[in-house]
């Protein structure tokens, strides 16, 4: 490897991280028999879903360290961000597949759950305001899921890369 930044290992680690995240989601869905996009998450698999990208960034940077030299801090951070972005893109592709093909009633379930919570809270006085709030939350569900996935995975990739870079550069 001539330079630190070689796209092939970063692509492999990013896609692998995304696939492991998808596998984690499939396991959650299979074991709990619930829709992972609806309701509360409080299992060990949710924690694993946060740990997967961290571990993959650390492994990738250690792999890259063995095969190249570091010339700047930015060269250490860039693979972490790319792995985070690739993880998010693979996860988003799975999310769209899940929402529209595997469990096509996800949006209807989400709407019903919001309706029940809104009625229970008693904050809406008439049906029109309730329907408008439900429609607004339904319209924001998918973009919110996508943006949150990108933001959290970029943040995890960045933070993992920074922490790993501190240790890698000092050795």
Short mmCIF file of C-alpha atoms in Angstrom, two decimals:
data_model
loop_
_atom_site.label_atom_id
_atom_site.label_comp_id
_atom_site.label_asym_id
_atom_site.label_seq_id
_atom_site.Cartn_x
_atom_site.Cartn_y
_atom_site.Cartn_z
CA UNK A 1 0.00 0.00 0.00
CA UNK A 2 1.73 3.16 -1.17
CA UNK A 3 -0.30 5.71 0.72
CA UNK A 4 -2.17 5.63 3.99
CA UNK A 5 -5.55 6.11 2.40
CA UNK A 6 -6.41 3.15 0.25
CA UNK A 7 -10.07 2.97 -0.59
CA UNK A 8 -10.44 -0.81 -0.78
CA UNK A 9 -9.82 -1.66 2.89
CA UNK A 10 -11.96 1.26 4.01
CA UNK A 11 -14.79 0.13 1.73
CA UNK A 12 -14.52 -3.42 3.04
CA UNK A 13 -14.57 -2.36 6.68
CA UNK A 14 -17.43 0.12 6.12
CA UNK A 15 -19.61 -2.38 4.29
CA UNK A 16 -18.78 -5.10 6.83
CA UNK A 17 -19.72 -2.75 9.66
CA UNK A 18 -23.04 -1.98 7.96
CA UNK A 19 -23.75 -5.66 7.34
CA UNK A 20 -23.01 -6.49 10.98
CA UNK A 21 -25.41 -3.73 12.01
CA UNK A 22 -28.06 -5.19 9.71
CA UNK A 23 -27.43 -8.66 11.16
CA UNK A 24 -27.92 -7.20 14.61
CA UNK A 25 -31.27 -5.72 13.50
CA UNK A 26 -32.36 -9.06 12.02
CA UNK A 27 -31.49 -10.80 15.28
CA UNK A 28 -33.48 -8.22 17.27
CA UNK A 29 -36.45 -8.69 14.95
CA UNK A 30 -36.22 -12.48 15.04
CA UNK A 31 -35.75 -12.90 18.79
CA UNK A 32 -38.24 -10.30 19.97
CA UNK A 33 -40.78 -10.81 17.17
CA UNK A 34 -41.34 -7.07 17.17
CA UNK A 35 -40.76 -4.37 14.62
CA UNK A 36 -37.41 -2.74 15.54
CA UNK A 37 -38.59 0.64 14.21
CA UNK A 38 -41.68 0.75 16.42
CA UNK A 39 -41.61 0.92 20.18
CA UNK A 40 -38.93 0.84 22.81
CA UNK A 41 -35.51 -0.79 22.57
CA UNK A 42 -33.93 -1.95 25.76
CA UNK A 43 -31.99 -5.05 24.90
CA UNK A 44 -28.32 -5.89 24.82
CA UNK A 45 -28.59 -5.92 21.01
CA UNK A 46 -29.21 -2.18 21.00
CA UNK A 47 -25.93 -1.69 22.83
CA UNK A 48 -24.23 -4.05 20.40
CA UNK A 49 -25.56 -1.89 17.55
CA UNK A 50 -23.65 1.07 18.99
CA UNK A 51 -20.49 -0.95 19.61
CA UNK A 52 -20.22 -2.51 16.12
CA UNK A 53 -19.12 0.69 14.29
CA UNK A 54 -16.66 1.54 17.06
CA UNK A 55 -15.00 -1.86 16.88
CA UNK A 56 -14.88 -1.78 13.08
CA UNK A 57 -13.22 1.66 13.01
CA UNK A 58 -10.62 0.58 15.56
CA UNK A 59 -9.89 -2.65 13.64
CA UNK A 60 -9.71 -0.75 10.34
CA UNK A 61 -7.31 1.87 11.69
CA UNK A 62 -5.08 -0.80 13.23
CA UNK A 63 -5.09 -2.65 9.92
CA UNK A 64 -4.25 0.52 8.01
CA UNK A 65 -1.52 1.39 10.53
CA UNK A 66 0.22 -1.90 9.80
CA UNK A 67 0.14 -1.32 6.05
CA UNK A 68 0.97 2.38 5.80
CA UNK A 69 2.52 5.30 7.57
CA UNK A 70 0.61 8.14 9.15
CA UNK A 71 1.64 11.57 8.01
CA UNK A 72 -1.19 13.62 9.50
CA UNK A 73 -4.02 13.46 11.98
CA UNK A 74 -6.51 13.98 9.14
CA UNK A 75 -5.36 10.82 7.42
CA UNK A 76 -6.32 8.90 10.53
CA UNK A 77 -9.73 10.58 10.86
CA UNK A 78 -10.81 10.25 7.22
CA UNK A 79 -11.18 6.42 7.23
CA UNK A 80 -13.24 6.62 10.43
CA UNK A 81 -15.65 9.06 8.83
CA UNK A 82 -15.88 7.02 5.63
CA UNK A 83 -16.52 3.82 7.56
CA UNK A 84 -19.21 5.61 9.56
CA UNK A 85 -20.85 6.90 6.38
CA UNK A 86 -20.73 3.48 4.68
CA UNK A 87 -22.17 1.85 7.80
CA UNK A 88 -25.03 4.35 7.72
CA UNK A 89 -25.68 3.83 4.00
CA UNK A 90 -25.86 0.03 4.33
CA UNK A 91 -28.13 0.39 7.36
CA UNK A 92 -30.37 2.90 5.54
CA UNK A 93 -30.68 0.55 2.55
CA UNK A 94 -31.76 -2.23 4.92
CA UNK A 95 -34.15 0.14 6.73
CA UNK A 96 -35.85 1.10 3.47
CA UNK A 97 -36.06 -2.55 2.43
CA UNK A 98 -37.51 -3.46 5.82
CA UNK A 99 -40.04 -0.62 5.93
CA UNK A 100 -41.29 -1.02 2.37
CA UNK A 101 -40.88 -4.76 1.68
CA UNK A 102 -40.28 -6.92 4.75
CA UNK A 103 -42.75 -5.15 7.06
CA UNK A 104 -44.81 -2.88 4.79
CA UNK A 105 -47.20 -1.99 7.62
CA UNK A 106 -44.42 -0.25 9.62
CA UNK A 107 -45.64 3.25 8.77
CA UNK A 108 -49.24 2.33 9.65
CA UNK A 109 -48.07 0.84 12.98
CA UNK A 110 -46.03 3.97 13.66
CA UNK A 111 -49.04 6.16 12.93
CA UNK A 112 -51.29 4.07 15.19
CA UNK A 113 -48.75 4.14 18.03
CA UNK A 114 -48.47 7.94 17.75
CA UNK A 115 -52.25 8.27 17.68
CA UNK A 116 -52.61 6.21 20.87
CA UNK A 117 -49.86 8.15 22.66
CA UNK A 118 -51.30 11.49 21.58
CA UNK A 119 -54.80 10.58 22.72
CA UNK A 120 -53.46 9.29 26.05
CA UNK A 121 -51.53 12.52 26.62
CA UNK A 122 -54.69 14.56 26.15
CA UNK A 123 -52.87 17.46 24.54
CA UNK A 124 -55.12 17.68 21.47
CA UNK A 125 -58.57 19.16 21.88
CA UNK A 126 -59.98 18.35 18.44
CA UNK A 127 -59.59 15.60 15.87
CA UNK A 128 -58.17 17.89 13.17
CA UNK A 129 -55.19 18.97 15.30
CA UNK A 130 -54.56 15.33 16.23
CA UNK A 131 -54.66 14.22 12.58
CA UNK A 132 -52.31 17.05 11.54
CA UNK A 133 -49.81 16.09 14.27
CA UNK A 134 -49.99 12.41 13.30
CA UNK A 135 -49.44 13.22 9.62
CA UNK A 136 -46.51 15.48 10.46
CA UNK A 137 -44.83 12.76 12.53
CA UNK A 138 -45.47 10.19 9.78
CA UNK A 139 -43.89 12.50 7.19
CA UNK A 140 -40.86 13.03 9.45
CA UNK A 141 -40.39 9.33 10.32
CA UNK A 142 -38.36 8.23 7.30
CA UNK A 143 -36.23 11.38 6.86
CA UNK A 144 -35.64 11.38 10.62
CA UNK A 145 -34.53 7.75 10.55
CA UNK A 146 -32.15 8.42 7.66
CA UNK A 147 -30.66 11.61 9.11
CA UNK A 148 -30.27 10.08 12.57
CA UNK A 149 -28.51 7.04 11.13
CA UNK A 150 -26.07 9.18 9.16
CA UNK A 151 -25.43 11.56 12.07
CA UNK A 152 -24.90 8.90 14.72
CA UNK A 153 -22.67 6.74 12.52
CA UNK A 154 -20.54 9.71 11.41
CA UNK A 155 -20.21 10.78 15.03
CA UNK A 156 -19.26 7.27 16.14
CA UNK A 157 -16.78 6.97 13.26
CA UNK A 158 -15.24 10.35 14.04
CA UNK A 159 -15.02 9.80 17.79
CA UNK A 160 -13.61 6.29 17.41
CA UNK A 161 -11.04 7.53 14.90
CA UNK A 162 -9.97 10.42 17.13
CA UNK A 163 -9.51 8.19 20.16
CA UNK A 164 -7.72 5.55 18.11
CA UNK A 165 -5.55 8.23 16.47
CA UNK A 166 -4.39 9.44 19.86
CA UNK A 167 -3.11 5.98 20.70
CA UNK A 168 -1.81 5.16 17.22
CA UNK A 169 0.19 8.38 16.86
CA UNK A 170 1.79 8.00 20.28
CA UNK A 171 3.15 4.53 19.55
#
